[in-house]
Short mmCIF file of C-alpha atoms in Angstrom, two decimals:
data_model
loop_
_atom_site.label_atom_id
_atom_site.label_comp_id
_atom_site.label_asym_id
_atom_site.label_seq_id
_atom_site.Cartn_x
_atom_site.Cartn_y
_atom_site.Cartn_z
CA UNK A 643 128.12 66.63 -38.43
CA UNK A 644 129.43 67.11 -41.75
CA UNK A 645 133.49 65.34 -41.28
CA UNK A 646 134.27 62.30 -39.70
CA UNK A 647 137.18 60.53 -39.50
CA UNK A 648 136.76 56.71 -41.43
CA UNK A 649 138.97 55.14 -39.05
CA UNK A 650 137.59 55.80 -35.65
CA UNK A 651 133.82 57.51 -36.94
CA UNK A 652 134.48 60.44 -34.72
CA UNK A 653 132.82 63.47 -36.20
CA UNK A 654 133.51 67.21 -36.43
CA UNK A 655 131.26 69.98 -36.63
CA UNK A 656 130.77 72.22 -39.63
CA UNK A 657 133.99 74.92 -40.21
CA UNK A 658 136.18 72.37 -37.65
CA UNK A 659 139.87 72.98 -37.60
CA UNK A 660 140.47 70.53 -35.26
CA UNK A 661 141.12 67.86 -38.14
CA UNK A 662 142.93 69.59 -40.07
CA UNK A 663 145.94 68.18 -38.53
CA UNK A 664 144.74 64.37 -38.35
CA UNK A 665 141.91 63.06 -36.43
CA UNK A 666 142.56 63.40 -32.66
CA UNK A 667 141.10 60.66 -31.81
CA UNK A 668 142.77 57.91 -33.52
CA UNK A 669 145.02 59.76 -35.33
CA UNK A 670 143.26 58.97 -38.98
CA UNK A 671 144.04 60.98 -41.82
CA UNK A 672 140.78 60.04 -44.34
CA UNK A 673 137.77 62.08 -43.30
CA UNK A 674 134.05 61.63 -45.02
CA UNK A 675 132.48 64.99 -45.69
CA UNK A 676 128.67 64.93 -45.45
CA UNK A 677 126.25 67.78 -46.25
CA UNK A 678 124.81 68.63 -43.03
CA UNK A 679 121.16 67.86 -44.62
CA UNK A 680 122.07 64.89 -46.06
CA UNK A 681 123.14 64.16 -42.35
CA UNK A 682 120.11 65.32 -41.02
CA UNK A 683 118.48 62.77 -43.61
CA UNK A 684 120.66 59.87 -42.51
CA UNK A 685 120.27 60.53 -39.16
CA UNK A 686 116.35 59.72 -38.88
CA UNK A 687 116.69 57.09 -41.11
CA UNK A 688 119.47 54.96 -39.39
CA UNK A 689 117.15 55.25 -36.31
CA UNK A 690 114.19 53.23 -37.74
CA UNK A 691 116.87 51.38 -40.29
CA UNK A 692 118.10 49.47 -37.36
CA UNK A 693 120.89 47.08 -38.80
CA UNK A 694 120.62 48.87 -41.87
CA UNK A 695 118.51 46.35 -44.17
CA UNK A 696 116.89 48.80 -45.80
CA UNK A 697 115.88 49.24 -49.42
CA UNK A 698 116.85 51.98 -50.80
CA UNK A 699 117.42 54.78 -48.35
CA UNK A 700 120.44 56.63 -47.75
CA UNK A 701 121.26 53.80 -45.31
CA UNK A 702 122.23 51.38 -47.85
CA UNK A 703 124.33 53.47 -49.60
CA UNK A 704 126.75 54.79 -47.15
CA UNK A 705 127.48 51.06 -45.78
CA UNK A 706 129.01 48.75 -48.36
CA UNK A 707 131.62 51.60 -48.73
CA UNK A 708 131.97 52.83 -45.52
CA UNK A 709 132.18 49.10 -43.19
CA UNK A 710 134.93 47.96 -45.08
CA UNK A 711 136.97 51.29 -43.70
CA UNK A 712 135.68 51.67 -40.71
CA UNK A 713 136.55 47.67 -39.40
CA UNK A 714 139.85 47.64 -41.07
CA UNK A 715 141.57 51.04 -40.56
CA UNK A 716 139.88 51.40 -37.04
CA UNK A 717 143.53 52.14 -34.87
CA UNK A 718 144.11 49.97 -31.50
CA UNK A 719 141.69 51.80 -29.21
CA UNK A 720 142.17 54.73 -27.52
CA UNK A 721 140.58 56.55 -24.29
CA UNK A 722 137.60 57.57 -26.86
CA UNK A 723 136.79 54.27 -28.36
CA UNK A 724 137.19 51.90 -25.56
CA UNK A 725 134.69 53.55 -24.10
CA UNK A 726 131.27 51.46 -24.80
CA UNK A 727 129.33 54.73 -25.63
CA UNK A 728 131.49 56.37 -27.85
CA UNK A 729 132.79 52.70 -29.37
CA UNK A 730 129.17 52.12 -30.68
CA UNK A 731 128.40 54.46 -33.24
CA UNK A 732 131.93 53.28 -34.60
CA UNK A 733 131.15 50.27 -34.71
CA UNK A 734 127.76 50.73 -36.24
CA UNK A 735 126.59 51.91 -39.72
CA UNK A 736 127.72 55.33 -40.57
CA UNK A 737 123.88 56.14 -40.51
CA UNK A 738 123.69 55.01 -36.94
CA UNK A 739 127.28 56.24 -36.28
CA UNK A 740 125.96 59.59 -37.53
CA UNK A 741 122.86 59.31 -35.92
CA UNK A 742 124.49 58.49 -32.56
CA UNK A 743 126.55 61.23 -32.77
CA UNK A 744 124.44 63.51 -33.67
CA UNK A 745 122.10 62.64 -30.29
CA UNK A 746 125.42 62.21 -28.36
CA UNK A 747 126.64 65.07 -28.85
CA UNK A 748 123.93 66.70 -27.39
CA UNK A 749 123.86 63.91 -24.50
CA UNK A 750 126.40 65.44 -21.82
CA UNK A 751 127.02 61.94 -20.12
CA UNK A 752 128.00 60.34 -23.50
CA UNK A 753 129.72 63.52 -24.57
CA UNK A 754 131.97 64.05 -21.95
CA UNK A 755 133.10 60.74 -21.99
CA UNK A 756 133.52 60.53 -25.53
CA UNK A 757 135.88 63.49 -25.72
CA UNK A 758 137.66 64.76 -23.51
CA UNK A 759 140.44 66.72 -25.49
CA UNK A 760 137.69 67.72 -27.43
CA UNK A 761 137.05 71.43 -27.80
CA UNK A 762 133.16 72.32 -27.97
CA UNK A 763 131.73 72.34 -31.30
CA UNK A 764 131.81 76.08 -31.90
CA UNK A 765 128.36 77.82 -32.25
CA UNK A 766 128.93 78.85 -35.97
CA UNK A 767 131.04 79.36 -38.82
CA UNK A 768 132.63 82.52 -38.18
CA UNK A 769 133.88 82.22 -34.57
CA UNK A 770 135.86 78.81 -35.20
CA UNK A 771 137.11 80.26 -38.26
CA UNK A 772 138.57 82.85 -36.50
CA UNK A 773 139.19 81.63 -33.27
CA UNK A 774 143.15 81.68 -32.31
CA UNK A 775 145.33 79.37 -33.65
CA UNK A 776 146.70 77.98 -30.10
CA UNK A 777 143.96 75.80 -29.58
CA UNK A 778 144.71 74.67 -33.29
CA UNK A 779 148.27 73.69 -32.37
CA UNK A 780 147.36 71.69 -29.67
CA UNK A 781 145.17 69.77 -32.27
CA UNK A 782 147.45 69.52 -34.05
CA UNK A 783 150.85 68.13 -31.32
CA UNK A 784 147.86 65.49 -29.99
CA UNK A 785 147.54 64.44 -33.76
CA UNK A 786 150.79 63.99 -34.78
CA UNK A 787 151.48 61.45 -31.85
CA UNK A 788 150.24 59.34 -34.20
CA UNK A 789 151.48 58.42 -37.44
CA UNK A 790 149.52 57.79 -40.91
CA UNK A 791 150.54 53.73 -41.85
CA UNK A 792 151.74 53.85 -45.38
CA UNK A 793 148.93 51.21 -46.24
CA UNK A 794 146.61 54.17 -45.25
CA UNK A 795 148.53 56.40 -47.35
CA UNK A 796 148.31 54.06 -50.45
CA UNK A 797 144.82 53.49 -50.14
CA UNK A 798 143.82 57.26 -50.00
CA UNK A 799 146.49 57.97 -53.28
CA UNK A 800 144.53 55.63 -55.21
CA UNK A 801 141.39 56.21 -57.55
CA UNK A 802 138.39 56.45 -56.16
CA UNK A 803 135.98 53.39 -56.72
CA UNK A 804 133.41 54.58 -59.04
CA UNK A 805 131.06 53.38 -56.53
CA UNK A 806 133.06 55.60 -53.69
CA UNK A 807 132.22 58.61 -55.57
CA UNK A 808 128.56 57.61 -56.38
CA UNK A 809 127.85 56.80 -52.38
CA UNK A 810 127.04 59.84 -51.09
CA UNK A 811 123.98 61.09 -53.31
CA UNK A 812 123.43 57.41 -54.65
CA UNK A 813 120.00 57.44 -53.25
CA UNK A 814 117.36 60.27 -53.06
CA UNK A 815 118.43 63.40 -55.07
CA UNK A 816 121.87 63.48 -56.50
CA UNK A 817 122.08 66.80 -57.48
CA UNK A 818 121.27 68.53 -54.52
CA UNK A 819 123.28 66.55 -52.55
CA UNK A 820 126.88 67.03 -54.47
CA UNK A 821 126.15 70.82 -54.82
CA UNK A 822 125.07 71.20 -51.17
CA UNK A 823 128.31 69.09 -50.20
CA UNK A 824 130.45 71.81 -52.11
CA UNK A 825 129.08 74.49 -51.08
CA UNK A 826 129.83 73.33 -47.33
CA UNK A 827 133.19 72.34 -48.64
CA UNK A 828 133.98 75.67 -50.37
CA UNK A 829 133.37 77.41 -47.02
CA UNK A 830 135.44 75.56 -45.47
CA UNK A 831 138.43 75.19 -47.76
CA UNK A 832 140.20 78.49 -47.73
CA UNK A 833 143.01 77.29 -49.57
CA UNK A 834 141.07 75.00 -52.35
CA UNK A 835 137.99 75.31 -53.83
CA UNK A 836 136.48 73.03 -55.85
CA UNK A 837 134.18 74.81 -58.45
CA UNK A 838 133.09 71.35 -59.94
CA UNK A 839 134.77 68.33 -60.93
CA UNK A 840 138.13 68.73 -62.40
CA UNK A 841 137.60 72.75 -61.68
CA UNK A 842 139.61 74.30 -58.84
CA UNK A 843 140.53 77.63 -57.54
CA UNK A 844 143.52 78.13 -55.05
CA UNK A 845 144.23 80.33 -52.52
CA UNK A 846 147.91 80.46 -52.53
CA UNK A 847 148.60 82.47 -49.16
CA UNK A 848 146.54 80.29 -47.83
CA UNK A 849 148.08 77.61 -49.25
CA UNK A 850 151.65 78.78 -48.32
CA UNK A 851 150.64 80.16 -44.95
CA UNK A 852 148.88 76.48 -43.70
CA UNK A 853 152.04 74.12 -41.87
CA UNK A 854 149.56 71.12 -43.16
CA UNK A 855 148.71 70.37 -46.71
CA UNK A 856 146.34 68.72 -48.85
CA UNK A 857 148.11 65.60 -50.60
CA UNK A 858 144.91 64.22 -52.17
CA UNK A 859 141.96 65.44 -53.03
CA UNK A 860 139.19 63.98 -54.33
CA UNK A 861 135.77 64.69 -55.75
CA UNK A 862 133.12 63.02 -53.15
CA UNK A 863 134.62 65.69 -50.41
CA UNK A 864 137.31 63.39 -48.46
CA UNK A 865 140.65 64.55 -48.97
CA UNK A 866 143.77 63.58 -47.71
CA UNK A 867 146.49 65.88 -45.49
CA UNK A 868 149.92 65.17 -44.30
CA UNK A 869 151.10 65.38 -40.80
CA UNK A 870 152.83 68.53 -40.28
CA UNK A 871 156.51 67.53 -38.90
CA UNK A 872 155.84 64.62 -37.02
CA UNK A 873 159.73 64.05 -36.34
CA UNK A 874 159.48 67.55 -34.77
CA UNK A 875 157.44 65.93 -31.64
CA UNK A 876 159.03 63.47 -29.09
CA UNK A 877 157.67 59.99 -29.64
CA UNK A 878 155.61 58.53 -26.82
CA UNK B 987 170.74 88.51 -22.28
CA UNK B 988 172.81 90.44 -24.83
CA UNK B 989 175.95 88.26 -23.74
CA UNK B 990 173.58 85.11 -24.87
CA UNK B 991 172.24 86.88 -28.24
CA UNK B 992 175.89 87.41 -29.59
CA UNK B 993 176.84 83.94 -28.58
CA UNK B 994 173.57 82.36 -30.35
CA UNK B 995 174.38 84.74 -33.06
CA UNK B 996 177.55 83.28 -33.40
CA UNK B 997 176.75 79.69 -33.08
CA UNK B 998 174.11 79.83 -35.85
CA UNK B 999 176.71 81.79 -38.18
CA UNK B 1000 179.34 78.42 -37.39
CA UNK B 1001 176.36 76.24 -38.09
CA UNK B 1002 175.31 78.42 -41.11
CA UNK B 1003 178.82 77.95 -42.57
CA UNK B 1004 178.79 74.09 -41.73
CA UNK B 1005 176.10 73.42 -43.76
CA UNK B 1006 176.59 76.14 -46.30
CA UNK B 1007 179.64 73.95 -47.33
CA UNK B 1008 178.15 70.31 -46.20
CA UNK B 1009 175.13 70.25 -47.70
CA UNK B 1010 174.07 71.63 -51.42
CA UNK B 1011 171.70 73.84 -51.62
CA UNK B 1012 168.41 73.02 -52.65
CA UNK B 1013 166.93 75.24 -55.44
CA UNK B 1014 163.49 75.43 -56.30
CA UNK B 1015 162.21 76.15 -59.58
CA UNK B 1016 159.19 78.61 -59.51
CA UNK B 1017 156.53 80.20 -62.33
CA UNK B 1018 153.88 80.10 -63.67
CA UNK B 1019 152.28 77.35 -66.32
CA UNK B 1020 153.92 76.62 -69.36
CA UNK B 1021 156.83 78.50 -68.71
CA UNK B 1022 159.66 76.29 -69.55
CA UNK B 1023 160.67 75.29 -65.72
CA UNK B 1024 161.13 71.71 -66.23
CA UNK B 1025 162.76 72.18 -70.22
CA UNK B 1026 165.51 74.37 -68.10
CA UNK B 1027 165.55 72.12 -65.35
CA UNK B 1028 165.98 69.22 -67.72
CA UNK B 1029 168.80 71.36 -69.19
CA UNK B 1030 170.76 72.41 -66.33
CA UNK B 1031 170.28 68.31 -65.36
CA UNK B 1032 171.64 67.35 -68.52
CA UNK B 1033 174.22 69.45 -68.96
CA UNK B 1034 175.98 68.74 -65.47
CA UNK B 1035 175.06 65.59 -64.75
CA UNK B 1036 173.63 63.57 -68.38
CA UNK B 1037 170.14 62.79 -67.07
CA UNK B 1038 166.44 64.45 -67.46
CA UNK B 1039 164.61 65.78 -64.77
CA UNK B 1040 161.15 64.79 -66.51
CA UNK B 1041 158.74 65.03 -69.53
CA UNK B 1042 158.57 68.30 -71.03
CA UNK B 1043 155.36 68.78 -72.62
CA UNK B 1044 153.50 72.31 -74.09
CA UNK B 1045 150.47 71.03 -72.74
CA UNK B 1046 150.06 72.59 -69.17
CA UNK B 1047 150.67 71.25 -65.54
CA UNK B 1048 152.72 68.62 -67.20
CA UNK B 1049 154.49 68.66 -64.28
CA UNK B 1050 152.20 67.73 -61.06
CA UNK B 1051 154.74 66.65 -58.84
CA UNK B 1052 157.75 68.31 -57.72
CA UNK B 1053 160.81 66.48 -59.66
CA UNK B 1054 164.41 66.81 -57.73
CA UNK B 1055 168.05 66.23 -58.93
CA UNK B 1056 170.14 65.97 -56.49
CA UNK B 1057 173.64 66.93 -56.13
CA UNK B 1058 174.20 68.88 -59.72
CA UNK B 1059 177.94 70.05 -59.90
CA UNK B 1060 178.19 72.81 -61.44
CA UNK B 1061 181.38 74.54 -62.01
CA UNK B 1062 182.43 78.49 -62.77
CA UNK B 1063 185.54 79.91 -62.58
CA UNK B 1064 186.98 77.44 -61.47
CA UNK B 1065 184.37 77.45 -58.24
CA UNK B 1066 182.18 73.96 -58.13
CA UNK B 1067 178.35 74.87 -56.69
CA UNK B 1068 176.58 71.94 -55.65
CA UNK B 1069 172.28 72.27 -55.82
CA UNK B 1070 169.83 70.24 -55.80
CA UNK B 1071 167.36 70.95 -58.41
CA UNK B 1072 163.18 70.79 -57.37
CA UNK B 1073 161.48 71.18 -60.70
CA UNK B 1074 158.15 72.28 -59.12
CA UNK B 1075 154.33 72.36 -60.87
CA UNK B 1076 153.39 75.76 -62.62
CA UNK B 1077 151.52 77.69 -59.54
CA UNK B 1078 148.73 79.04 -60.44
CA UNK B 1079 145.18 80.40 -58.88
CA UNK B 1080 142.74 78.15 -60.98
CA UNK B 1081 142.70 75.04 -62.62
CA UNK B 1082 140.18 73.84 -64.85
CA UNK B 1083 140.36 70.42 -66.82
CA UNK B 1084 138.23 72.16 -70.01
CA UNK B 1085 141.96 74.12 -70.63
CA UNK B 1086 143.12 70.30 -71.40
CA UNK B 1087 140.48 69.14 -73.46
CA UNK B 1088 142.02 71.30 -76.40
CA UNK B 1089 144.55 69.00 -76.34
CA UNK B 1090 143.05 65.88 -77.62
CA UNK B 1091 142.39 64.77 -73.56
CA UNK B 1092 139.23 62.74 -72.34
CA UNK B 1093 137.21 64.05 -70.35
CA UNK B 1094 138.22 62.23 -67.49
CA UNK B 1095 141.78 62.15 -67.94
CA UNK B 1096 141.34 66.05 -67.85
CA UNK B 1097 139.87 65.96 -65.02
CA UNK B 1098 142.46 63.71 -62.91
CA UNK B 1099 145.39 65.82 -64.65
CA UNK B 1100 143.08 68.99 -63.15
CA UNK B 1101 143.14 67.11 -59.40
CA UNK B 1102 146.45 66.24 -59.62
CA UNK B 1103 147.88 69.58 -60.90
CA UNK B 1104 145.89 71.34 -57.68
CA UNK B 1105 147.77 68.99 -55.36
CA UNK B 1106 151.24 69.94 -57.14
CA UNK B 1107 150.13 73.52 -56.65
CA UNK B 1108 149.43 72.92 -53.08
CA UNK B 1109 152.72 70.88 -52.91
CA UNK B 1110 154.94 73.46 -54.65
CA UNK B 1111 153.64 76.38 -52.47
CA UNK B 1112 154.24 73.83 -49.13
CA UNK B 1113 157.97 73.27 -50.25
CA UNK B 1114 158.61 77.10 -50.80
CA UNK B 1115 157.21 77.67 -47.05
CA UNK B 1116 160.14 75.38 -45.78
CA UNK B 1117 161.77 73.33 -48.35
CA UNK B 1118 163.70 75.42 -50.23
CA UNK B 1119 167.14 77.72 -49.90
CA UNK B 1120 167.41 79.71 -52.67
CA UNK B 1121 164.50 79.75 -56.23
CA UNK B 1122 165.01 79.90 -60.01
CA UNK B 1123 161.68 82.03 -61.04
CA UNK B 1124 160.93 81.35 -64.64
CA UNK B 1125 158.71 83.15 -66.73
CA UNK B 1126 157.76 83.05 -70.40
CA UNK B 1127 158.90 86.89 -71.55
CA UNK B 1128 156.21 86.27 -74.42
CA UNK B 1129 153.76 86.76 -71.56
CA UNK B 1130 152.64 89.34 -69.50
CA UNK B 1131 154.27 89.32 -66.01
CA UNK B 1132 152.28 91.29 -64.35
CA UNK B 1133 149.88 88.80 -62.97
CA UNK B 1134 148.58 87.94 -59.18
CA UNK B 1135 150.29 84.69 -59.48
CA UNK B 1136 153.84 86.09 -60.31
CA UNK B 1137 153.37 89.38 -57.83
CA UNK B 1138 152.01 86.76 -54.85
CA UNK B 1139 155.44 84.50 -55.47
CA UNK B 1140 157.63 87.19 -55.62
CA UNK B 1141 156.27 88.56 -52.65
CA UNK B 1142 156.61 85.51 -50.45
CA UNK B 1143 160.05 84.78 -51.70
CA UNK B 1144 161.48 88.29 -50.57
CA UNK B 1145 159.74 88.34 -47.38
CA UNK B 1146 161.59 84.87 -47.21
CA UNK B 1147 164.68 86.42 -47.97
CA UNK B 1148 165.44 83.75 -50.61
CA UNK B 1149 167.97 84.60 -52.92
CA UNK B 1150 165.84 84.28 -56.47
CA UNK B 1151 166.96 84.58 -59.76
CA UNK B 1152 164.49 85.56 -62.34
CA UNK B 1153 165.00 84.31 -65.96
CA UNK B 1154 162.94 85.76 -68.53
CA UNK B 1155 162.75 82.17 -70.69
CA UNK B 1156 161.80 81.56 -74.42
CA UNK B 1157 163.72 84.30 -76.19
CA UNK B 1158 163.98 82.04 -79.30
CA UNK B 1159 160.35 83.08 -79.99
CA UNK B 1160 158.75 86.20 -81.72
CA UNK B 1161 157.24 88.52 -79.37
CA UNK B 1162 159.50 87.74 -76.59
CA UNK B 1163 160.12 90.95 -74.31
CA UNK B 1164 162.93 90.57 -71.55
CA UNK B 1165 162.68 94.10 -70.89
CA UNK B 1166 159.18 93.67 -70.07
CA UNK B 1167 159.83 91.01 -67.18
CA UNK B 1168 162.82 93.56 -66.00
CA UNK B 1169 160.38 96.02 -65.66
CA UNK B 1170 157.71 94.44 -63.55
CA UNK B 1171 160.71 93.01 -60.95
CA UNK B 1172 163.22 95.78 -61.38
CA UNK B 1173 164.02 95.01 -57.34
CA UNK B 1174 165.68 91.72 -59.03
CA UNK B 1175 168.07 90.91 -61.68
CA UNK B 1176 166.76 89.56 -65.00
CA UNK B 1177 168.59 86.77 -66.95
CA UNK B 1178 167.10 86.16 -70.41
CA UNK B 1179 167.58 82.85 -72.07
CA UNK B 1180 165.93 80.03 -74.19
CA UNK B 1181 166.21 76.79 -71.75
CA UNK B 1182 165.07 74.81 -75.29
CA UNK B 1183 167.82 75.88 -77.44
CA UNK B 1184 170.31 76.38 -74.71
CA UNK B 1185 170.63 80.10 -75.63
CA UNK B 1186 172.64 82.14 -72.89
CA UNK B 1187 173.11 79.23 -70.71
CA UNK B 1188 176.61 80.66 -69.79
CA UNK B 1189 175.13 83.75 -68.19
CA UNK B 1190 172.70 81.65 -66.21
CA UNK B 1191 174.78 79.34 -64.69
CA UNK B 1192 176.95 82.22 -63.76
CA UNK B 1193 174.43 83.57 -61.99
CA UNK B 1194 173.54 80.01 -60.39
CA UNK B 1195 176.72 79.96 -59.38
CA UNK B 1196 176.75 83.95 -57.97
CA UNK B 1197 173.60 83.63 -55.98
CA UNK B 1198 173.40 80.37 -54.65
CA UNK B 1199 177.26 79.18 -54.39
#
């Protein structure tokens, strides 16, 4: 599952739309973008990693970055988290969190708990790509129930630790990793793409055309959007 | 149902006129890179109201934030037009940090001003979706105009149905060619002027005044 959300761990399949307005979940605006192999990776090795003490793998790279998010921005809980199934992987290593979804997701018992405004992972690319842009908007009202706190804000307009940008290939190969995480980022960004570091190319229709936009990007594939209208919904 | 239409129709036109003379209009300024948007916003700021708008630099995407002044007076005829100014980043379809390493930049300093000029792009093209009643499009008429960027913007503001003014900017330098910009946007008026040495200011605020009093 290449996104998930660092406040609540809740991940979205490849090409999602769904958190483009905000996580649904928790309402998080800070997503992790991970290759789907380097997932794949992670996911077998968080199994036999256990509490994550290993040397060296992929494992002990994602968590000194990641546990400090995932504790402190986690939201009060909602229907999704305080549900034991779905609350663990949060709770977890991202490894485990990813590896938990990954077999979750597949689990119908555990998946149907876990979300239940969740729209099926689409089969591919194309079809959520294209798919109508209803089911988008009611992403998107459920989102903006929930409001970004300005700590959350600050944190994600600040420079990225030089060990945040090394986490996600720190281990293993690096190159492979960073290009494969672009490439799965280029697909999915219609509006930006990110040729390489400090090289962009905009779509500007697609820039004008989205209600949402990007207020920070940055290089290890999270990026930061902005709540479209928020004032425009009643508050619950 | 044609009873209702005409009375909506009429309510938004009271509204309309409420606001048109409550609130000032907010003005965005639109081009390319480089073309002198914030040296003319800067000028318009300082001649109506004594401050800057913000740095002017020839190195691009100076600007990666959109800049406002609010509440400029500006007075013709004996008519005062209130705006609000929105100096907006140079839009553009690619941004590479290797374009600012000519200019005595570090490598990573290029980079971030690279990242931070894509979110001004994304920004500035945001604000003209909703943010915006009326744009100032500024191009260098030492350039061609005839680019994807400038044909995209123009697009989207008419099918907007923003009033725009385009100003065909830097006529103080050799190899300037107003007719050239006229030519390419012959559906709009052309102003030309040098925001930097204040040339034909007049005309332009005229025109401010005319399209977006």
């Amino acid at each position: 599952m290449p996104h998930q959300c660092t406040s609540c761990g809740r991940t979205f399949p490849d090409g999602s739309k769904e958190m483009l307005s905000g996580c649904p979940d928790c309402g998080g605006n800070k997503f992790q973008f991970k290759p789907a192999g380097a997932t794949d990776e992670t996911a077998s090795a968080g199994n036999d990693a256990g509490s994550g003490g290993d040397e060296g793998g992929p494992v002990a790279g994602n968590e000194p970055d990641r546990s400090p998010s995932t504790s402190d921005d986690r939201p009060t809980p909602d229907d999704g988290a305080a549900d034991p199934n779905s609350s663990e992987p949060a709770d977890a290593t991202p490894s485990e969190a990813a590896a938990a979804d990954a077999s979750g997701r597949v689990d119908p018992s555990s998946a149907s708990e876990a979300s239940e405004s969740v729209d099926p992972p689409s089969p591919s690319d194309g079809t959520e790509q294209i798919a109508d842009r209803s089911d988008e908007d009611t992403a998107q009202a459920s989102a903006r129930s929930e409001v970004v706190s300005s700590d959350e804000l600050d944190r994600a307009s600040r420079e990225v630790d030089p060990a945040d940008t090394a986490e996600p290939p720190a281990e293993g190969e690096p190159q492979p990793g960073i290009d494969a995480l672009r490439d799965e980022l280029n697909e999915q960004f219609e509006s930006i793409r990110i040729v390489s570091p400090g090289q962009y190319e905009l779509n500007l229709m697609e820039l004008y055309d989205r209600q949402e936009y990007i207020i920070s990007l940055q290089e290890d594939g999270r990026y930061v959007i902005e709540m479209p209208d928020a004032w425009g919904i009643e508050d619950e | 149902m044609g009873l209702l239409t005409n009375l909506r129709d009429s309510i938004s036109r009271v509204t309309d006129g409420l606001f048109a003379a409550d609130e000032p209009k907010r003005i965005g300024i639109y081009g390319p890179p480089n073309a002198g948007k914030t040296t003319l916003a800067n000028r318009i700021a300082r001649d109506w109201t004594g401050d800057a708008v913000g740095p002017e630099s020839h190195i691009p995407h100076e600007t990666r934030r959109a800049r406002r002044k609010e509440g400029v007076e500006i007075e013709r005829n004996g008519r005062k037009v209130t705006i609000d100014i929105v100096d907006t980043p140079g839009v553009t379809t690619k941004v590479d940090y290797k374009e600012f390493l000519d200019h005595d930049m570090e490598k990573d300093d290029a980079v971030r001003r690279s990242r931070e000029a894509t979110e001004g792009v994304a920004e500035a093209m945001h604000w003209l979706r909703e943010d915006v009643d009326g744009v100032i499009y500024v191009l260098d008429s030492t350039t061609d105009p005839f680019t994807q960027v400038n044909t995209m913007l123009i697009g989207i503001i008419e099918s907007q149905d923003l009033p725009a003014l385009i100003l065909a900017n830097k006529t103080d330098l050799e190899g300037s060619d107003v007719q050239q910009i006229a030519n390419a946007f012959p559906q709009h008026e052309t102003i030309p002027l040098s925001a930097l040495e204040g040339d034909n200011m007049d005309e332009v605020y005229t025109k401010i005044a005319e399209y977006f009093g």
